[in-house]
Amino acid sequence: MGAFKRRALAGEGLYVAIRDGEVYVHMQKPGDQTRLYAALMLLHRAVTRFPADDHHHFPPHLEFVLGHTDLPLGGPAMAWCRPAGDTLTWMYPDFSYYDWPEIGMPPYSAIRRRTGAVTSGLPFAARSNKLFWRGGSHRHVPSVVRKALLGKLERRADIADVKRIPPFEEIYANASAAAATFTALWDFCRHKYIIYTEGNSWSARLKFHLLCGSVLVSHPRSWDTPETLLMQEGRNVVSVRDNQWSDVEEVYWMLELNPPLAQHIADENRKFFHLLTPDGISCYILELLKCYAEAMTTDAPPAGGGASGTAGGGTSSKRPPPPPPLPDTSTLMHLEAFVLSKMVNVPRFGTGGV
């Protein structure tokens, strides 16, 4: 943890210290988006979901680092995703489970509510039967798999409705011109077959697609998320052979000519709507923190200093060297105070000693 903590304290990510059930944070540089603030709001919602002294649900002592970019820091830090096969990175629910205003969409709870309104009035059998995709393929998301998808299906109006969307700065500058290609996340649910593509790493839209109760069609995925660990091939997703989408038409006709199979997959994915609730995400975070705390090689001390912990280190018959001391919590801010301090010009004094 020491190296990750130093990186976070220097400005690379978010450092969270939990002492006696109270949450303290340090964030030197938030990055160029609201991601880490949204992650903090998810944490705040989770830790206030149960009484602060209920340690059965919430570990009393813990510290961790969460990176802010699309790519994980590597090792026993927390991240939005991890490479397939990685067993060290701990996966935190991504920021859009709270809100991602940069994409021009409402908060997650509102998206979920609007998704429910669409799907409740549009059964799977009545939805459009074309492969549907909208996404970025430009300098911000130089994804080879997205370019291959566009090359394969952009002109195949007989089986697909696939279009690229411009970068968001262009959408903000000329919203009316972008309206022809921009589709609200809940309107994806009007389609039977939704194509999922990874971006710079994972794509945060995956959860929104699963909420639809449609069939997910994907390329072979390279990144794991909390959602992909629950997905099964042929049950929740149908994957094409390769990243060139070489057999995507075969996959399409396999689904079209087998309505019971497509309906079964859609029904399985519909279960995600009842799983990925705000309370469900809070429960995941609480369980994540409990497991992370259990994996720490040393216990974090009570407020005021002591020994540091490292997750993923295991146990040893030899006495480990003394870990580096933690910063006194008086130099950190309570989560609530930190978030409020960003709204107005509040001096950023530590509140850990109060």
GROMACS .gro file of C-alpha atoms in nm:
model
  354
    1MET     CA    1   0.000   0.000   0.000
    2GLY     CA    2   0.286   0.238   0.075
    3ALA     CA    3   0.379   0.301  -0.289
    4PHE     CA    4   0.017   0.347  -0.394
    5LYS     CA    5  -0.047   0.581  -0.102
    6ARG     CA    6   0.250   0.797  -0.194
    7ARG     CA    7   0.124   0.815  -0.553
    8ALA     CA    8  -0.224   0.914  -0.435
    9LEU     CA    9  -0.092   1.174  -0.190
   10ALA     CA   10   0.116   1.317  -0.474
   11GLY     CA   11  -0.191   1.352  -0.693
   12GLU     CA   12  -0.248   1.018  -0.863
   13GLY     CA   13  -0.587   0.896  -0.749
   14LEU     CA   14  -0.786   0.899  -0.427
   15TYR     CA   15  -0.662   0.792  -0.083
   16VAL     CA   16  -0.926   0.676   0.165
   17ALA     CA   17  -0.859   0.601   0.532
   18ILE     CA   18  -1.128   0.455   0.756
   19ARG     CA   19  -1.073   0.483   1.130
   20ASP     CA   20  -1.329   0.368   1.386
   21GLY     CA   21  -1.593   0.360   1.115
   22GLU     CA   22  -1.530   0.720   1.004
   23VAL     CA   23  -1.417   0.792   0.648
   24TYR     CA   24  -1.132   1.032   0.570
   25VAL     CA   25  -1.009   1.120   0.224
   26HIS     CA   26  -0.723   1.287   0.046
   27MET     CA   27  -0.741   1.385  -0.319
   28GLN     CA   28  -0.464   1.609  -0.445
   29LYS     CA   29  -0.581   1.618  -0.806
   30PRO     CA   30  -0.932   1.505  -0.903
   31GLY     CA   31  -0.844   1.451  -1.268
   32ASP     CA   32  -1.027   1.616  -1.555
   33GLN     CA   33  -1.370   1.469  -1.475
   34THR     CA   34  -1.604   1.415  -1.181
   35ARG     CA   35  -1.519   1.045  -1.149
   36LEU     CA   36  -1.355   1.046  -0.807
   37TYR     CA   37  -1.624   1.270  -0.659
   38ALA     CA   38  -1.887   1.024  -0.784
   39ALA     CA   39  -1.687   0.738  -0.630
   40LEU     CA   40  -1.689   0.923  -0.298
   41MET     CA   41  -2.064   0.971  -0.317
   42LEU     CA   42  -2.107   0.598  -0.377
   43LEU     CA   43  -1.890   0.533  -0.073
   44HIS     CA   44  -2.082   0.783   0.136
   45ARG     CA   45  -2.412   0.624   0.042
   46ALA     CA   46  -2.279   0.280   0.128
   47VAL     CA   47  -2.128   0.365   0.467
   48THR     CA   48  -2.436   0.558   0.577
   49ARG     CA   49  -2.668   0.279   0.469
   50PHE     CA   50  -2.603   0.104   0.802
   51PRO     CA   51  -2.526   0.241   1.151
   52ALA     CA   52  -2.166   0.358   1.182
   53ASP     CA   53  -2.107   0.127   1.479
   54ASP     CA   54  -2.241  -0.181   1.299
   55HIS     CA   55  -1.907  -0.344   1.225
   56HIS     CA   56  -2.083  -0.657   1.104
   57HIS     CA   57  -2.157  -0.464   0.787
   58PHE     CA   58  -1.872  -0.216   0.786
   59PRO     CA   59  -1.503  -0.263   0.877
   60PRO     CA   60  -1.389  -0.018   1.147
   61HIS     CA   61  -1.032   0.021   1.014
   62LEU     CA   62  -0.919   0.026   0.653
   63GLU     CA   63  -0.718   0.219   0.396
   64PHE     CA   64  -0.716   0.195   0.018
   65VAL     CA   65  -0.626   0.382  -0.299
   66LEU     CA   66  -0.855   0.423  -0.599
   67GLY     CA   67  -0.713   0.527  -0.936
   68HIS     CA   68  -0.899   0.780  -1.152
   69THR     CA   69  -0.808   0.682  -1.508
   70ASP     CA   70  -0.953   0.419  -1.741
   71LEU     CA   71  -0.658   0.192  -1.665
   72PRO     CA   72  -0.590   0.040  -1.321
   73LEU     CA   73  -0.279   0.134  -1.128
   74GLY     CA   74  -0.188  -0.233  -1.103
   75GLY     CA   75  -0.134  -0.434  -0.787
   76PRO     CA   76  -0.357  -0.427  -0.478
   77ALA     CA   77  -0.519  -0.090  -0.549
   78MET     CA   78  -0.882  -0.037  -0.644
   79ALA     CA   79  -0.991   0.042  -0.998
   80TRP     CA   80  -1.298   0.050  -1.218
   81CYS     CA   81  -1.180  -0.257  -1.409
   82ARG     CA   82  -0.888  -0.497  -1.443
   83PRO     CA   83  -0.733  -0.704  -1.723
   84ALA     CA   84  -0.892  -1.045  -1.762
   85GLY     CA   85  -0.701  -1.287  -1.541
   86ASP     CA   86  -0.573  -1.018  -1.302
   87THR     CA   87  -0.626  -1.134  -0.944
   88LEU     CA   88  -0.458  -0.844  -0.762
   89THR     CA   89  -0.667  -0.541  -0.860
   90TRP     CA   90  -0.979  -0.487  -0.650
   91MET     CA   91  -1.276  -0.367  -0.855
   92TYR     CA   92  -1.472  -0.068  -0.726
   93PRO     CA   93  -1.810   0.009  -0.891
   94ASP     CA   94  -1.747   0.266  -1.159
   95PHE     CA   95  -1.843   0.629  -1.109
   96SER     CA   96  -2.144   0.622  -1.344
   97TYR     CA   97  -2.332   0.416  -1.086
   98TYR     CA   98  -2.375   0.758  -0.923
   99ASP     CA   99  -2.352   1.012  -1.203
  100TRP     CA  100  -2.138   1.098  -1.505
  101PRO     CA  101  -2.250   1.447  -1.610
  102GLU     CA  102  -1.975   1.474  -1.871
  103ILE     CA  103  -2.174   1.249  -2.107
  104GLY     CA  104  -2.485   1.465  -2.088
  105MET     CA  105  -2.696   1.200  -1.915
  106PRO     CA  106  -2.888   1.222  -1.584
  107PRO     CA  107  -2.778   1.036  -1.269
  108TYR     CA  108  -2.784   0.657  -1.258
  109SER     CA  109  -3.104   0.641  -1.054
  110ALA     CA  110  -3.284   0.851  -1.316
  111ILE     CA  111  -3.145   0.645  -1.605
  112ARG     CA  112  -3.259   0.328  -1.432
  113ARG     CA  113  -3.606   0.471  -1.374
  114ARG     CA  114  -3.641   0.580  -1.739
  115THR     CA  115  -3.509   0.244  -1.854
  116GLY     CA  116  -3.782   0.075  -1.652
  117ALA     CA  117  -4.043   0.299  -1.812
  118VAL     CA  118  -3.928   0.197  -2.161
  119THR     CA  119  -3.894  -0.176  -2.097
  120SER     CA  120  -4.219  -0.212  -1.904
  121GLY     CA  121  -4.410  -0.093  -2.209
  122LEU     CA  122  -4.199  -0.267  -2.472
  123PRO     CA  123  -4.163  -0.645  -2.439
  124PHE     CA  124  -3.860  -0.806  -2.596
  125ALA     CA  125  -4.052  -0.955  -2.889
  126ALA     CA  126  -4.177  -0.610  -2.993
  127ARG     CA  127  -3.834  -0.444  -3.009
  128SER     CA  128  -3.634  -0.359  -3.320
  129ASN     CA  129  -3.450  -0.666  -3.448
  130LYS     CA  130  -3.136  -0.499  -3.580
  131LEU     CA  131  -2.794  -0.508  -3.415
  132PHE     CA  132  -2.773  -0.169  -3.245
  133TRP     CA  133  -2.468   0.034  -3.145
  134ARG     CA  134  -2.375   0.396  -3.086
  135GLY     CA  135  -2.032   0.494  -2.961
  136GLY     CA  136  -1.721   0.701  -2.995
  137SER     CA  137  -1.439   0.610  -3.228
  138HIS     CA  138  -1.210   0.909  -3.235
  139ARG     CA  139  -0.896   1.051  -3.077
  140HIS     CA  140  -1.029   1.008  -2.722
  141VAL     CA  141  -1.126   0.645  -2.783
  142PRO     CA  142  -0.885   0.507  -3.047
  143SER     CA  143  -1.038   0.161  -3.016
  144VAL     CA  144  -0.938  -0.090  -3.283
  145VAL     CA  145  -1.240  -0.308  -3.207
  146ARG     CA  146  -1.479  -0.016  -3.256
  147LYS     CA  147  -1.322   0.077  -3.588
  148ALA     CA  148  -1.355  -0.284  -3.699
  149LEU     CA  149  -1.722  -0.287  -3.597
  150LEU     CA  150  -1.794   0.027  -3.796
  151GLY     CA  151  -1.615  -0.115  -4.098
  152LYS     CA  152  -1.819  -0.433  -4.074
  153LEU     CA  153  -2.167  -0.303  -4.001
  154GLU     CA  154  -2.195   0.073  -4.056
  155ARG     CA  155  -2.332   0.017  -4.407
  156ARG     CA  156  -2.531  -0.298  -4.330
  157ALA     CA  157  -2.870  -0.138  -4.276
  158ASP     CA  158  -3.035  -0.473  -4.350
  159ILE     CA  159  -2.918  -0.625  -4.021
  160ALA     CA  160  -2.768  -0.341  -3.820
  161ASP     CA  161  -2.810   0.016  -3.701
  162VAL     CA  162  -2.453   0.109  -3.617
  163LYS     CA  163  -2.326   0.469  -3.606
  164ARG     CA  164  -2.041   0.655  -3.443
  165ILE     CA  165  -2.104   0.958  -3.224
  166PRO     CA  166  -1.876   1.263  -3.226
  167PRO     CA  167  -1.659   1.360  -2.929
  168PHE     CA  168  -1.861   1.514  -2.649
  169GLU     CA  169  -1.700   1.855  -2.690
  170GLU     CA  170  -1.847   1.863  -3.042
  171ILE     CA  171  -2.186   1.754  -2.909
  172TYR     CA  172  -2.180   2.034  -2.653
  173ALA     CA  173  -2.082   2.285  -2.921
  174ASN     CA  174  -2.354   2.180  -3.165
  175ALA     CA  175  -2.612   1.964  -2.994
  176SER     CA  176  -2.867   1.984  -3.276
  177ALA     CA  177  -2.618   1.851  -3.531
  178ALA     CA  178  -2.524   1.563  -3.302
  179ALA     CA  179  -2.883   1.464  -3.229
  180ALA     CA  180  -2.896   1.240  -3.537
  181THR     CA  181  -2.638   1.001  -3.391
  182PHE     CA  182  -2.679   1.050  -3.015
  183THR     CA  183  -2.912   0.801  -2.843
  184ALA     CA  184  -3.021   0.822  -2.480
  185LEU     CA  185  -2.910   0.520  -2.280
  186TRP     CA  186  -3.268   0.409  -2.206
  187ASP     CA  187  -3.352   0.419  -2.577
  188PHE     CA  188  -3.097   0.144  -2.642
  189CYS     CA  189  -3.361  -0.074  -2.475
  190ARG     CA  190  -3.587  -0.040  -2.779
  191HIS     CA  191  -3.363  -0.291  -2.955
  192LYS     CA  192  -3.339  -0.669  -2.918
  193TYR     CA  193  -2.967  -0.696  -2.991
  194ILE     CA  194  -2.736  -0.443  -2.828
  195ILE     CA  195  -2.370  -0.449  -2.924
  196TYR     CA  196  -2.121  -0.395  -2.642
  197THR     CA  197  -1.768  -0.278  -2.720
  198GLU     CA  198  -1.482  -0.202  -2.488
  199GLY     CA  199  -1.317   0.139  -2.518
  200ASN     CA  200  -0.981   0.250  -2.379
  201SER     CA  201  -1.037  -0.038  -2.137
  202TRP     CA  202  -1.386  -0.138  -2.021
  203SER     CA  203  -1.688   0.066  -2.125
  204ALA     CA  204  -1.910   0.209  -1.852
  205ARG     CA  205  -2.217   0.161  -2.070
  206LEU     CA  206  -2.220  -0.215  -1.999
  207LYS     CA  207  -2.440  -0.179  -1.690
  208PHE     CA  208  -2.693   0.031  -1.881
  209HIS     CA  209  -2.717  -0.230  -2.157
  210LEU     CA  210  -2.776  -0.504  -1.901
  211LEU     CA  211  -3.061  -0.306  -1.747
  212CYS     CA  212  -3.248  -0.326  -2.078
  213GLY     CA  213  -3.321  -0.696  -2.068
  214SER     CA  214  -3.201  -0.734  -2.427
  215VAL     CA  215  -2.947  -0.969  -2.585
  216LEU     CA  216  -2.589  -0.852  -2.550
  217VAL     CA  217  -2.360  -0.916  -2.849
  218SER     CA  218  -1.990  -0.860  -2.785
  219HIS     CA  219  -1.640  -0.914  -2.914
  220PRO     CA  220  -1.401  -1.123  -2.698
  221ARG     CA  221  -1.352  -0.903  -2.393
  222SER     CA  222  -1.012  -0.817  -2.247
  223TRP     CA  223  -1.128  -0.641  -1.931
  224ASP     CA  224  -1.318  -0.759  -1.627
  225THR     CA  225  -1.567  -0.551  -1.429
  226PRO     CA  226  -1.798  -0.645  -1.143
  227GLU     CA  227  -2.068  -0.706  -1.407
  228THR     CA  228  -1.864  -0.928  -1.639
  229LEU     CA  229  -1.784  -1.163  -1.351
  230LEU     CA  230  -2.158  -1.235  -1.333
  231MET     CA  231  -2.206  -1.277  -1.707
  232GLN     CA  232  -2.203  -1.617  -1.875
  233GLU     CA  233  -2.155  -1.689  -2.244
  234GLY     CA  234  -2.481  -1.797  -2.404
  235ARG     CA  235  -2.677  -1.695  -2.098
  236ASN     CA  236  -2.618  -1.319  -2.081
  237VAL     CA  237  -2.397  -1.247  -2.379
  238VAL     CA  238  -2.321  -1.392  -2.722
  239SER     CA  239  -1.962  -1.327  -2.833
  240VAL     CA  240  -1.835  -1.316  -3.187
  241ARG     CA  241  -1.526  -1.512  -3.282
  242ASP     CA  242  -1.273  -1.228  -3.289
  243ASN     CA  243  -1.218  -0.854  -3.261
  244GLN     CA  244  -1.268  -0.815  -3.636
  245TRP     CA  245  -1.633  -0.921  -3.598
  246SER     CA  246  -1.576  -1.176  -3.874
  247ASP     CA  247  -1.880  -1.389  -3.787
  248VAL     CA  248  -2.115  -1.119  -3.658
  249GLU     CA  249  -2.368  -1.186  -3.935
  250GLU     CA  250  -2.375  -1.555  -3.842
  251VAL     CA  251  -2.438  -1.460  -3.481
  252TYR     CA  252  -2.719  -1.229  -3.588
  253TRP     CA  253  -2.901  -1.495  -3.787
  254MET     CA  254  -2.845  -1.752  -3.515
  255LEU     CA  255  -3.040  -1.526  -3.279
  256GLU     CA  256  -3.302  -1.420  -3.533
  257LEU     CA  257  -3.382  -1.777  -3.634
  258ASN     CA  258  -3.399  -1.900  -3.276
  259PRO     CA  259  -3.647  -1.672  -3.094
  260PRO     CA  260  -3.666  -1.893  -2.781
  261LEU     CA  261  -3.288  -1.863  -2.734
  262ALA     CA  262  -3.294  -1.485  -2.778
  263GLN     CA  263  -3.589  -1.454  -2.541
  264HIS     CA  264  -3.412  -1.669  -2.280
  265ILE     CA  265  -3.100  -1.450  -2.289
  266ALA     CA  266  -3.314  -1.137  -2.264
  267ASP     CA  267  -3.499  -1.281  -1.965
  268GLU     CA  268  -3.171  -1.361  -1.790
  269ASN     CA  269  -3.042  -1.008  -1.846
  270ARG     CA  270  -3.365  -0.862  -1.718
  271LYS     CA  271  -3.258  -0.992  -1.375
  272PHE     CA  272  -2.978  -0.734  -1.372
  273PHE     CA  273  -3.242  -0.460  -1.344
  274HIS     CA  274  -3.333  -0.595  -1.000
  275LEU     CA  275  -2.970  -0.661  -0.904
  276LEU     CA  276  -2.803  -0.334  -1.005
  277THR     CA  277  -3.007  -0.109  -0.778
  278PRO     CA  278  -2.851   0.170  -0.570
  279ASP     CA  279  -2.888  -0.053  -0.263
  280GLY     CA  280  -2.735  -0.343  -0.455
  281ILE     CA  281  -2.429  -0.133  -0.538
  282SER     CA  282  -2.402  -0.020  -0.175
  283CYS     CA  283  -2.408  -0.383  -0.064
  284TYR     CA  284  -2.132  -0.463  -0.312
  285ILE     CA  285  -1.917  -0.179  -0.177
  286LEU     CA  286  -1.967  -0.291   0.183
  287GLU     CA  287  -1.875  -0.649   0.097
  288LEU     CA  288  -1.576  -0.524  -0.106
  289LEU     CA  289  -1.448  -0.326   0.193
  290LYS     CA  290  -1.500  -0.621   0.428
  291CYS     CA  291  -1.306  -0.857   0.200
  292TYR     CA  292  -1.034  -0.598   0.143
  293ALA     CA  293  -0.996  -0.545   0.517
  294GLU     CA  294  -0.967  -0.920   0.573
  295ALA     CA  295  -0.694  -0.942   0.308
  296MET     CA  296  -0.479  -0.668   0.462
  297THR     CA  297  -0.157  -0.813   0.604
  298THR     CA  298  -0.169  -0.588   0.909
  299ASP     CA  299  -0.449  -0.413   1.090
  300ALA     CA  300  -0.483  -0.041   1.044
  301PRO     CA  301  -0.441   0.143   1.375
  302PRO     CA  302  -0.687   0.360   1.560
  303ALA     CA  303  -0.697   0.730   1.475
  304GLY     CA  304  -0.373   0.914   1.520
  305GLY     CA  305  -0.107   0.693   1.364
  306GLY     CA  306   0.050   0.349   1.378
  307ALA     CA  307   0.101   0.070   1.129
  308SER     CA  308  -0.013   0.057   0.770
  309GLY     CA  309  -0.182  -0.234   0.593
  310THR     CA  310  -0.135  -0.390   0.251
  311ALA     CA  311  -0.406  -0.590   0.079
  312GLY     CA  312  -0.318  -0.903  -0.109
  313GLY     CA  313   0.003  -0.977   0.078
  314GLY     CA  314  -0.104  -1.300   0.251
  315THR     CA  315   0.054  -1.435   0.568
  316SER     CA  316   0.404  -1.548   0.655
  317SER     CA  317   0.566  -1.747   0.934
  318LYS     CA  318   0.837  -1.482   0.955
  319ARG     CA  319   0.771  -1.156   1.128
  320PRO     CA  320   0.720  -0.891   0.859
  321PRO     CA  321   0.921  -0.569   0.868
  322PRO     CA  322   0.741  -0.280   1.035
  323PRO     CA  323   0.521  -0.104   0.779
  324PRO     CA  324   0.545   0.272   0.726
  325PRO     CA  325   0.339   0.485   0.964
  326LEU     CA  326   0.007   0.625   0.854
  327PRO     CA  327  -0.042   1.000   0.836
  328ASP     CA  328  -0.230   1.135   1.134
  329THR     CA  329  -0.596   1.164   1.043
  330SER     CA  330  -0.593   1.527   1.155
  331THR     CA  331  -0.425   1.605   0.821
  332LEU     CA  332  -0.712   1.443   0.630
  333MET     CA  333  -1.070   1.557   0.579
  334HIS     CA  334  -1.385   1.370   0.659
  335LEU     CA  335  -1.555   1.258   0.340
  336GLU     CA  336  -1.855   1.485   0.398
  337ALA     CA  337  -1.641   1.790   0.471
  338PHE     CA  338  -1.424   1.725   0.168
  339VAL     CA  339  -1.718   1.703  -0.072
  340LEU     CA  340  -1.881   2.016   0.070
  341SER     CA  341  -1.551   2.204   0.055
  342LYS     CA  342  -1.551   2.163  -0.324
  343MET     CA  343  -1.885   2.341  -0.356
  344VAL     CA  344  -1.773   2.668  -0.200
  345ASN     CA  345  -1.441   2.820  -0.102
  346VAL     CA  346  -1.401   2.641   0.231
  347PRO     CA  347  -1.048   2.619   0.375
  348ARG     CA  348  -0.930   2.261   0.346
  349PHE     CA  349  -0.827   2.207   0.706
  350GLY     CA  350  -0.807   1.852   0.828
  351THR     CA  351  -1.113   1.744   1.027
  352GLY     CA  352  -0.970   1.419   1.157
  353GLY     CA  353  -0.879   1.572   1.489
  354VAL     CA  354  -1.226   1.714   1.552
   0.00000   0.00000   0.00000
